[in-house]
Each structure stands twice: as structure tokens, then as C-alpha cells.
Amino acid sequence: MLSFRSLQLCKLSWLGWLKSYLNQKVAKSMVLVSGLLMISAQSLALEGSVNSSNMQVIGQVMLMTGKDAVLIRNNQALPLKMKADILEGDSLQTQQGTFVHLKMKDNARISLRPQSQLEIVCYQVQQQSKGCMKLTLKQGEVRVVDGDAAKLAPETFRLNTPVAAIGVKGTDFVVSSTLQESLVRVLEGAVVASPFGGDCTANGLGVCTTSLSSVLSALDPYALRVTPGVLPLKVPLDNLPDVVAQKSLKQLQALAGQDLEQSSQSSSAASPVTDVAVTDVATILADSPLLVEKFLTKSLQYFKESSSVSSVPVSVSQDIPLVFSYWTNDAKGLNVPIDSAREGRSVTVGDNQTVLWRNQGEYLPMPGVVNYGLKAAEGFLYTQGDAKVVGVLGGALKINFDSRLFQTRLDMLMPGGAFNSQSIESTMARDDGIFALKNQMGVTVNGAISNDGQAVGYILNQQSQDGLLKVQTLWQSNSVVP
């Protein structure tokens, strides 16, 4: 038998082992809890860096054509998506074929073109002149329509480029910039453009007032080219690239023969299918995200108020290079739902009823002459409150890609039985495959060529005393086997 002392020693030994065991368990538990806390903290930090719920939203992505755009927030690059919230300090980068249109909280509009980079340095809208609205265009092209805050306190707004400071006086303006120079065009209102130097630095707000500062208004028949250290150079409007030569929203509305702003706010929205005004003609939309937004607003208002229009799910293969759609998810005739059409495609031309989408990518057609066959067509004659079917009998299309010569003919049977044949032969001005052509009779053809040059889509418009003729067409190269 064990002696009393041996039992005490066994007890002490067991207690020592139990104490050591518990200490190890506690230590492991502490390490586990500490690790979990660190993981949680890191997760919260990561979530906070990309989540805008805890920060003040200053704007939102209202329109986006293409998918290749990045939002940089807290040094993290994230894919930019429709309806994404925009915060102070965010940077946006677009690649080829992607346009991004922002609506800011003071109703300002910012449109970023492909291959551009824009930083929103600050956007603090205040009732008085204590606000801060500063944008930095690091490269590419941007269009800005200032909002309520800049109109009330223009001294709080500034757009910087690598070489220039641009302050506003209530305006709609376009800037195209490289590291060496900036080109500024005013569509409405006025700006003051100044090269950096002396008292004009990137840190300031509002306009710079130096000996090299130049005022530019929408009434001036030129744009300004700003380079370091010299007075901005006046550039005639005829010598401007497409991005800077675009028209203001009011000018586009005048060309369309109606005020879209009023129509979108009307108590009774017009049907985009049958109640189209006779002056609603197609135009190039690739450079006009503001006009695209107006068309979306108008159509969405109609479809929201109408109970007779149903949405039909349609799958559109990415192999189809050119697709027509309405500005909504309704599908009828040649037009597929907009959500299906815009997938992987960009806006080219259209009107307030329909739009032609083209696959994203680089426009690289083969040289030489290509003949096309009419693949599909749909025509209507629109009068006030009525739309009558126009029969498309056939046609021809030939494009010389070396000279950019475009030749087409369309044969139609009008309501009532009259034969109508329209032809256009003209040179395409743009180098991206998007065209807007017109013959001596006032007939217009607006459309786009697929990136490989094998397909063409266009909208033909002819206005007469009978109404507005509108024909949507899709063409395929005769060398391609269907």
C-alpha cells in the first residue's frame, strides 16, 4: 500500500499536470480567439474599403456601354458596374469600347469616354462657397455638364488635366487630354482655361487668373488647345476630332425636332412603338451619353405607365455582331430586349425608339470592296398617332474600305401601293465604322459596320408630307456563308 506521503506526492503531481494542461488549453484558446479577431478585423477593413454604405455617396453610374471599366477605391481595383455608387477619392478607368456616364448628387453629369482615367478628388456640395468639387482627368476624354452646386458657386469647381486648370461659369464642356496638351470645347456657357504655372496650381479651386488664362464660350467658333507655358491656341471647329466636335444636348434636341426634356416630364408618355413624332430621326449616339439617358428616361416612363406591353425573354448570341433593340426590355420584330442586346455590346446609332448595338472590340475591317446582301428589314411610315407597315422588297449595299465609299439602295412598297426606291452614295467621315450619311433628297442613313467588316446595320429615314419613313436593316457580306 502507498504511504500517506506517497499519496500527497501523487496528488501534487496530478495537480501540477492538470494546471499545466489547463494553461496550455487557455493559451491555445487565446491564440484561436486572437486569430479570429485578426481575421474579423481584416475582413471588416476589406469590406469597409469597398463598401459605400458607411460613406457619403456623391454619385452613381447611370449608363454604361461596354464592360471594360475599373473603379479604384482605397488602392483596390474593382470591376465597375451599372448603378455603382461613387464616393470621394474614387478613380474611374475605361478601356476601349467602354463609355461611363455618371449622375452626381447635385444633378451634374460626367461622361467618360473609352481609354480614359478620371479621379474625383473631392465633391463636397455646400450651400455657400465652402464646397469643393475637383476632378482630375489624367488621360483621355471627359464631358462635364455642371450641376446645381457649380452653378451657385462656380468658384468651388475645378477640372485639372496634366497641363491645365479649367474653371466653369455654368456650362457644358468637353476636354480631351494627353500628358502634353489639352483640347477644350464649350457646348453651353463658358470656361476659363489656364496652363499651370505661377499662381495657377493644381491645388486651387475655381478659375485661374493669370496672363495666360483664356475665356472660352459656346459662342466662340473655335476650341482651345492648352500647352504648358504659353497662351492657349485657338483651333477652328472644322479641325476638331469627333469627341470635341460633338453637339450639345439642346442642339441635338433641336435636330430631332422636339424637346426631350419636356417629353420625359410629360404627364402622358408617348408610346415608343406607334406614337412617334414625324421628326424623330436617327442620329449617332456613340458620343452622346446624355442623349442616350434622355431616350432611356422617356421609354422607361412609357413602359412603367403602360400595362399592355409585356417583356419577352430573348437570348442573343455573342456571335451576332449587330443587334437592334428598343430602349426597354420589350421585344418586337427586329428589336430584342435591351438587357440582351447590350450584353458585350456598345451603342452606335439610334433614335428615341430604337438603338443599334455593336459587339465590343477593335474595328479592323479587311481592305478592298465588299458587297452585302439584305438579311433582315422592317419598315414603318409614322404619322401623328399612327404607324403603317412598309414592305421592304430588297436592296443593295457595297462598301469600299480603301476609300470609305458607301453605296446603298433600298426598294420599298409604301402603304397604298406606291413604289419607293432610295439610294445613297457618300464617303464615310469617321474611322470607327459608325456613319451618318445623307443624299440630295434629304434621305438619311445612320448605322454601323461590324468590327470585322462582314455585317452592316442601318436606319433609313425619309421625311415627307405623308409622314416619317423609318426602315431598320441588317446586312451580311455575300462572302460569308449563313
mmCIF file of C-alpha atoms in Angstrom, residues 78-344:
data_model
loop_
_atom_site.group_PDB
_atom_site.id
_atom_site.type_symbol
_atom_site.label_atom_id
_atom_site.label_comp_id
_atom_site.label_asym_id
_atom_site.label_seq_id
_atom_site.Cartn_x
_atom_site.Cartn_y
_atom_site.Cartn_z
ATOM 1 C CA LEU A 78 -12.836 46.599 -58.759
ATOM 2 C CA PRO A 79 -14.954 45.980 -61.876
ATOM 3 C CA LEU A 80 -17.239 48.963 -62.455
ATOM 4 C CA LYS A 81 -20.918 48.071 -62.809
ATOM 5 C CA MET A 82 -24.210 49.770 -63.592
ATOM 6 C CA LYS A 83 -25.796 51.585 -60.628
ATOM 7 C CA ALA A 84 -22.476 51.504 -58.722
ATOM 8 C CA ASP A 85 -22.166 54.206 -56.055
ATOM 9 C CA ILE A 86 -19.397 56.773 -56.468
ATOM 10 C CA LEU A 87 -17.501 58.179 -53.465
ATOM 11 C CA GLU A 88 -14.987 60.962 -52.945
ATOM 12 C CA GLY A 89 -11.495 59.831 -53.868
ATOM 13 C CA ASP A 90 -12.685 57.244 -56.407
ATOM 14 C CA SER A 91 -10.916 56.893 -59.737
ATOM 15 C CA LEU A 92 -12.500 55.515 -62.904
ATOM 16 C CA GLN A 93 -10.636 53.869 -65.763
ATOM 17 C CA THR A 94 -12.222 52.890 -69.070
ATOM 18 C CA GLN A 95 -10.754 50.728 -71.799
ATOM 19 C CA GLN A 96 -11.527 50.518 -75.487
ATOM 20 C CA GLY A 97 -15.236 50.442 -76.333
ATOM 21 C CA THR A 98 -16.491 51.419 -72.864
ATOM 22 C CA PHE A 99 -18.353 54.651 -72.057
ATOM 23 C CA VAL A 100 -19.342 55.546 -68.475
ATOM 24 C CA HIS A 101 -21.947 58.142 -67.585
ATOM 25 C CA LEU A 102 -22.287 59.420 -64.004
ATOM 26 C CA LYS A 103 -25.074 61.407 -62.381
ATOM 27 C CA MET A 104 -23.868 63.345 -59.360
ATOM 28 C CA LYS A 105 -25.915 64.244 -56.307
ATOM 29 C CA ASP A 106 -26.251 67.888 -57.421
ATOM 30 C CA ASN A 107 -27.553 66.740 -60.847
ATOM 31 C CA ALA A 108 -24.218 67.254 -62.579
ATOM 32 C CA ARG A 109 -23.404 64.842 -65.432
ATOM 33 C CA ILE A 110 -19.958 63.404 -66.093
ATOM 34 C CA SER A 111 -19.328 61.293 -69.209
ATOM 35 C CA LEU A 112 -16.065 59.386 -69.540
ATOM 36 C CA ARG A 113 -15.040 58.068 -72.956
ATOM 37 C CA PRO A 114 -13.000 54.945 -73.754
ATOM 38 C CA GLN A 115 -9.342 54.739 -72.707
ATOM 39 C CA SER A 116 -9.697 57.490 -70.118
ATOM 40 C CA GLN A 117 -8.872 57.931 -66.450
ATOM 41 C CA LEU A 118 -10.661 60.332 -64.112
ATOM 42 C CA GLU A 119 -10.158 60.940 -60.385
ATOM 43 C CA ILE A 120 -12.834 62.561 -58.222
ATOM 44 C CA VAL A 121 -10.550 64.397 -55.819
ATOM 45 C CA CYS A 122 -13.379 65.974 -53.826
ATOM 46 C CA TYR A 123 -17.102 66.518 -54.236
ATOM 47 C CA GLN A 124 -18.464 68.360 -51.221
ATOM 48 C CA VAL A 125 -21.632 70.204 -52.134
ATOM 49 C CA GLN A 126 -22.315 73.084 -49.756
ATOM 50 C CA GLN A 127 -24.969 75.781 -49.694
ATOM 51 C CA GLN A 128 -22.333 78.505 -49.644
ATOM 52 C CA SER A 129 -18.865 78.847 -51.158
ATOM 53 C CA LYS A 130 -17.236 76.371 -48.764
ATOM 54 C CA GLY A 131 -17.686 73.377 -51.018
ATOM 55 C CA CYS A 132 -15.090 71.537 -53.070
ATOM 56 C CA MET A 133 -15.717 69.951 -56.458
ATOM 57 C CA LYS A 134 -12.459 68.923 -58.067
ATOM 58 C CA LEU A 135 -11.916 66.425 -60.866
ATOM 59 C CA THR A 136 -8.615 65.334 -62.378
ATOM 60 C CA LEU A 137 -8.564 63.993 -65.922
ATOM 61 C CA LYS A 138 -5.306 62.063 -66.046
ATOM 62 C CA GLN A 139 -5.777 60.971 -69.654
ATOM 63 C CA GLY A 140 -8.443 60.590 -72.303
ATOM 64 C CA GLU A 141 -11.695 62.490 -72.772
ATOM 65 C CA VAL A 142 -14.445 63.645 -70.439
ATOM 66 C CA ARG A 143 -17.609 65.688 -70.829
ATOM 67 C CA VAL A 144 -18.968 67.654 -67.882
ATOM 68 C CA VAL A 145 -22.377 69.288 -67.518
ATOM 69 C CA ASP A 146 -22.174 71.144 -64.252
ATOM 70 C CA GLY A 147 -24.877 70.732 -61.616
ATOM 71 C CA ASP A 148 -26.706 72.930 -59.148
ATOM 72 C CA ALA A 149 -23.702 73.406 -56.862
ATOM 73 C CA ALA A 150 -21.310 74.627 -59.558
ATOM 74 C CA LYS A 151 -23.964 76.966 -60.923
ATOM 75 C CA LEU A 152 -24.457 78.547 -57.488
ATOM 76 C CA ALA A 153 -20.772 78.601 -56.528
ATOM 77 C CA PRO A 154 -18.548 78.202 -59.632
ATOM 78 C CA GLU A 155 -15.514 79.212 -57.578
ATOM 79 C CA THR A 156 -15.681 75.792 -55.866
ATOM 80 C CA PHE A 157 -15.349 73.786 -59.112
ATOM 81 C CA ARG A 158 -12.157 72.810 -60.920
ATOM 82 C CA LEU A 159 -11.213 70.282 -63.599
ATOM 83 C CA ASN A 160 -7.475 69.642 -63.776
ATOM 84 C CA THR A 161 -5.604 67.940 -66.597
ATOM 85 C CA PRO A 162 -1.881 67.157 -66.727
ATOM 86 C CA VAL A 163 -1.251 70.643 -68.201
ATOM 87 C CA ALA A 164 -4.279 72.855 -67.484
ATOM 88 C CA ALA A 165 -6.750 74.154 -64.925
ATOM 89 C CA ILE A 166 -10.337 74.631 -66.112
ATOM 90 C CA GLY A 167 -12.904 76.602 -64.146
ATOM 91 C CA VAL A 168 -16.550 76.997 -65.131
ATOM 92 C CA LYS A 169 -19.186 79.685 -65.414
ATOM 93 C CA GLY A 170 -22.283 77.490 -65.719
ATOM 94 C CA THR A 171 -21.524 75.199 -68.614
ATOM 95 C CA ASP A 172 -21.454 72.028 -70.690
ATOM 96 C CA PHE A 173 -17.935 71.352 -71.949
ATOM 97 C CA VAL A 174 -15.681 68.629 -73.351
ATOM 98 C CA VAL A 175 -11.988 68.063 -72.613
ATOM 99 C CA SER A 176 -9.581 65.755 -74.426
ATOM 100 C CA SER A 177 -6.148 65.489 -72.845
ATOM 101 C CA THR A 178 -2.748 63.851 -73.094
ATOM 102 C CA LEU A 179 0.282 64.446 -70.881
ATOM 103 C CA GLN A 180 1.453 67.196 -73.248
ATOM 104 C CA GLU A 181 -1.709 69.124 -74.187
ATOM 105 C CA SER A 182 -5.437 69.547 -73.547
ATOM 106 C CA LEU A 183 -8.167 70.429 -76.048
ATOM 107 C CA VAL A 184 -11.215 72.246 -74.623
ATOM 108 C CA ARG A 185 -14.563 72.810 -76.348
ATOM 109 C CA VAL A 186 -17.572 74.585 -74.787
ATOM 110 C CA LEU A 187 -21.055 73.464 -75.815
ATOM 111 C CA GLU A 188 -23.038 75.717 -73.468
ATOM 112 C CA GLY A 189 -21.941 78.517 -71.123
ATOM 113 C CA ALA A 190 -18.233 79.361 -70.708
ATOM 114 C CA VAL A 191 -14.980 78.198 -69.123
ATOM 115 C CA VAL A 192 -11.626 79.728 -68.235
ATOM 116 C CA ALA A 193 -8.683 77.580 -69.349
ATOM 117 C CA SER A 194 -5.195 78.198 -67.995
ATOM 118 C CA PRO A 195 -1.883 76.356 -68.286
ATOM 119 C CA PHE A 196 -0.301 75.540 -64.937
ATOM 120 C CA GLY A 197 2.408 77.903 -63.765
ATOM 121 C CA GLY A 198 2.954 80.772 -61.337
ATOM 122 C CA ASP A 199 -0.152 81.305 -59.214
ATOM 123 C CA CYS A 200 -2.097 78.681 -61.163
ATOM 124 C CA THR A 201 -1.551 75.316 -59.472
ATOM 125 C CA ALA A 202 -3.425 72.020 -59.292
ATOM 126 C CA ASN A 203 -4.191 72.669 -55.608
ATOM 127 C CA GLY A 204 -6.612 75.525 -56.247
ATOM 128 C CA LEU A 205 -10.326 75.690 -56.959
ATOM 129 C CA GLY A 206 -12.278 77.783 -59.429
ATOM 130 C CA VAL A 207 -10.693 79.679 -62.314
ATOM 131 C CA CYS A 208 -7.074 80.765 -62.561
ATOM 132 C CA THR A 209 -6.446 84.428 -63.378
ATOM 133 C CA THR A 210 -3.012 84.693 -64.921
ATOM 134 C CA SER A 211 -1.657 86.384 -68.023
ATOM 135 C CA LEU A 212 -2.065 83.032 -69.831
ATOM 136 C CA SER A 213 -5.718 82.459 -68.859
ATOM 137 C CA SER A 214 -8.249 82.396 -71.696
ATOM 138 C CA VAL A 215 -12.048 82.604 -71.609
ATOM 139 C CA LEU A 216 -13.913 80.287 -73.974
ATOM 140 C CA SER A 217 -17.676 80.370 -74.548
ATOM 141 C CA ALA A 218 -20.153 78.399 -76.608
ATOM 142 C CA LEU A 219 -20.442 81.378 -78.957
ATOM 143 C CA ASP A 220 -16.772 81.198 -79.944
ATOM 144 C CA PRO A 221 -16.175 79.493 -83.330
ATOM 145 C CA TYR A 222 -13.147 77.646 -82.013
ATOM 146 C CA ALA A 223 -11.779 75.409 -79.272
ATOM 147 C CA LEU A 224 -8.669 75.964 -77.139
ATOM 148 C CA ARG A 225 -5.510 73.875 -77.229
ATOM 149 C CA VAL A 226 -3.682 74.306 -73.910
ATOM 150 C CA THR A 227 0.029 73.525 -73.614
ATOM 151 C CA PRO A 228 2.491 74.389 -70.821
ATOM 152 C CA GLY A 229 3.857 77.905 -70.562
ATOM 153 C CA VAL A 230 2.058 79.566 -73.495
ATOM 154 C CA LEU A 231 -1.251 81.255 -74.218
ATOM 155 C CA PRO A 232 -3.884 78.697 -75.294
ATOM 156 C CA LEU A 233 -4.140 78.325 -79.079
ATOM 157 C CA LYS A 234 -7.451 78.834 -80.886
ATOM 158 C CA VAL A 235 -8.389 75.821 -83.027
ATOM 159 C CA PRO A 236 -11.157 76.205 -85.672
ATOM 160 C CA LEU A 237 -14.139 73.928 -85.107
ATOM 161 C CA ASP A 238 -13.684 72.371 -88.548
ATOM 162 C CA ASN A 239 -10.347 70.904 -87.425
ATOM 163 C CA LEU A 240 -11.631 69.217 -84.274
ATOM 164 C CA PRO A 241 -11.736 65.453 -83.642
ATOM 165 C CA ASP A 242 -15.162 63.846 -83.271
ATOM 166 C CA VAL A 243 -15.073 63.762 -79.480
ATOM 167 C CA VAL A 244 -14.652 67.532 -79.194
ATOM 168 C CA ALA A 245 -16.808 68.423 -82.190
ATOM 169 C CA GLN A 246 -19.959 66.866 -80.710
ATOM 170 C CA LYS A 247 -23.113 68.897 -80.249
ATOM 171 C CA SER A 248 -24.769 69.987 -77.032
ATOM 172 C CA LEU A 249 -27.907 68.260 -75.796
ATOM 173 C CA LYS A 250 -30.050 71.262 -76.795
ATOM 174 C CA GLN A 251 -28.601 71.213 -80.309
ATOM 175 C CA LEU A 252 -29.343 67.502 -80.644
ATOM 176 C CA GLN A 253 -32.872 68.073 -79.398
ATOM 177 C CA ALA A 254 -33.341 70.807 -81.980
ATOM 178 C CA LEU A 255 -32.115 68.477 -84.721
ATOM 179 C CA ALA A 256 -34.577 65.853 -83.527
ATOM 180 C CA GLY A 257 -37.359 68.447 -83.710
ATOM 181 C CA GLN A 258 -38.550 68.113 -80.122
ATOM 182 C CA ASP A 259 -37.649 68.933 -76.549
ATOM 183 C CA LEU A 260 -36.889 65.578 -74.925
ATOM 184 C CA GLU A 261 -36.639 67.183 -71.513
ATOM 185 C CA GLN A 262 -40.272 68.267 -71.690
ATOM 186 C CA SER A 263 -41.453 64.995 -73.160
ATOM 187 C CA SER A 264 -39.769 62.969 -70.420
ATOM 188 C CA GLN A 265 -41.522 65.092 -67.788
ATOM 189 C CA SER A 266 -44.905 64.982 -69.531
ATOM 190 C CA SER A 267 -47.811 63.528 -67.596
ATOM 191 C CA SER A 268 -48.718 61.247 -70.514
ATOM 192 C CA ALA A 269 -45.764 59.450 -72.032
ATOM 193 C CA ALA A 270 -45.847 58.666 -75.754
ATOM 194 C CA SER A 271 -45.593 55.094 -76.961
ATOM 195 C CA PRO A 272 -42.175 54.463 -78.490
ATOM 196 C CA VAL A 273 -43.838 51.980 -80.863
ATOM 197 C CA THR A 274 -46.760 53.818 -82.505
ATOM 198 C CA ASP A 275 -46.904 57.432 -81.332
ATOM 199 C CA VAL A 276 -43.590 58.738 -82.626
ATOM 200 C CA ALA A 277 -43.414 62.340 -83.859
ATOM 201 C CA VAL A 278 -42.573 62.750 -87.536
ATOM 202 C CA THR A 279 -39.240 64.409 -86.699
ATOM 203 C CA ASP A 280 -37.799 61.613 -84.523
ATOM 204 C CA VAL A 281 -34.894 60.680 -86.802
ATOM 205 C CA ALA A 282 -31.832 58.558 -86.101
ATOM 206 C CA THR A 283 -28.507 60.095 -85.127
ATOM 207 C CA ILE A 284 -25.072 58.956 -83.919
ATOM 208 C CA LEU A 285 -25.335 58.132 -80.204
ATOM 209 C CA ALA A 286 -21.855 56.699 -79.591
ATOM 210 C CA ASP A 287 -20.570 60.122 -78.462
ATOM 211 C CA SER A 288 -23.768 61.337 -76.770
ATOM 212 C CA PRO A 289 -24.435 59.561 -73.462
ATOM 213 C CA LEU A 290 -26.570 62.495 -72.303
ATOM 214 C CA LEU A 291 -28.960 61.970 -75.205
ATOM 215 C CA VAL A 292 -28.951 58.217 -74.553
ATOM 216 C CA GLU A 293 -30.042 58.901 -70.983
ATOM 217 C CA LYS A 294 -32.913 61.064 -72.247
ATOM 218 C CA PHE A 295 -34.109 58.294 -74.557
ATOM 219 C CA LEU A 296 -33.926 55.758 -71.728
ATOM 220 C CA THR A 297 -35.870 58.052 -69.411
ATOM 221 C CA LYS A 298 -38.618 58.620 -71.934
ATOM 222 C CA SER A 299 -39.091 54.954 -72.861
ATOM 223 C CA LEU A 300 -38.884 53.699 -69.287
ATOM 224 C CA GLN A 301 -41.577 56.180 -68.303
ATOM 225 C CA TYR A 302 -43.876 54.838 -71.026
ATOM 226 C CA PHE A 303 -43.303 51.191 -70.174
ATOM 227 C CA LYS A 304 -43.788 51.896 -66.482
ATOM 228 C CA GLU A 305 -47.168 53.548 -67.123
ATOM 229 C CA SER A 306 -48.338 51.070 -69.765
ATOM 230 C CA SER A 307 -49.929 47.781 -68.754
ATOM 231 C CA SER A 308 -50.289 46.447 -72.306
ATOM 232 C CA VAL A 309 -46.608 45.856 -73.017
ATOM 233 C CA SER A 310 -45.054 42.570 -71.944
ATOM 234 C CA SER A 311 -41.389 41.665 -71.713
ATOM 235 C CA VAL A 312 -40.341 38.550 -73.626
ATOM 236 C CA PRO A 313 -37.092 36.837 -72.532
ATOM 237 C CA VAL A 314 -34.793 36.527 -75.548
ATOM 238 C CA SER A 315 -31.288 35.094 -75.671
ATOM 239 C CA VAL A 316 -28.950 36.876 -78.100
ATOM 240 C CA SER A 317 -25.765 35.039 -79.067
ATOM 241 C CA GLN A 318 -22.494 36.931 -78.761
ATOM 242 C CA ASP A 319 -21.738 35.692 -82.279
ATOM 243 C CA ILE A 320 -24.267 38.203 -83.636
ATOM 244 C CA PRO A 321 -22.219 41.375 -84.240
ATOM 245 C CA LEU A 322 -25.061 43.900 -84.698
ATOM 246 C CA VAL A 323 -28.393 43.936 -82.841
ATOM 247 C CA PHE A 324 -31.352 46.330 -82.732
ATOM 248 C CA SER A 325 -33.325 46.906 -79.537
ATOM 249 C CA TYR A 326 -35.878 49.228 -78.036
ATOM 250 C CA TRP A 327 -34.756 51.293 -75.060
ATOM 251 C CA THR A 328 -36.597 48.791 -72.842
ATOM 252 C CA ASN A 329 -36.870 45.024 -72.450
ATOM 253 C CA ASP A 330 -39.800 44.791 -74.845
ATOM 254 C CA ALA A 331 -39.143 42.585 -77.909
ATOM 255 C CA LYS A 332 -40.876 43.007 -81.251
ATOM 256 C CA GLY A 333 -39.838 42.492 -84.868
ATOM 257 C CA LEU A 334 -36.099 43.133 -85.309
ATOM 258 C CA ASN A 335 -35.830 44.571 -81.802
ATOM 259 C CA VAL A 336 -34.687 42.384 -78.909
ATOM 260 C CA PRO A 337 -34.788 43.320 -75.178
ATOM 261 C CA ILE A 338 -32.204 45.937 -74.273
ATOM 262 C CA ASP A 339 -30.670 43.813 -71.494
ATOM 263 C CA SER A 340 -29.956 41.089 -74.054
ATOM 264 C CA ALA A 341 -28.692 43.491 -76.731
ATOM 265 C CA ARG A 342 -26.302 45.467 -74.534
ATOM 266 C CA GLU A 343 -24.500 42.370 -73.201
ATOM 267 C CA GLY A 344 -20.961 42.741 -74.557
#
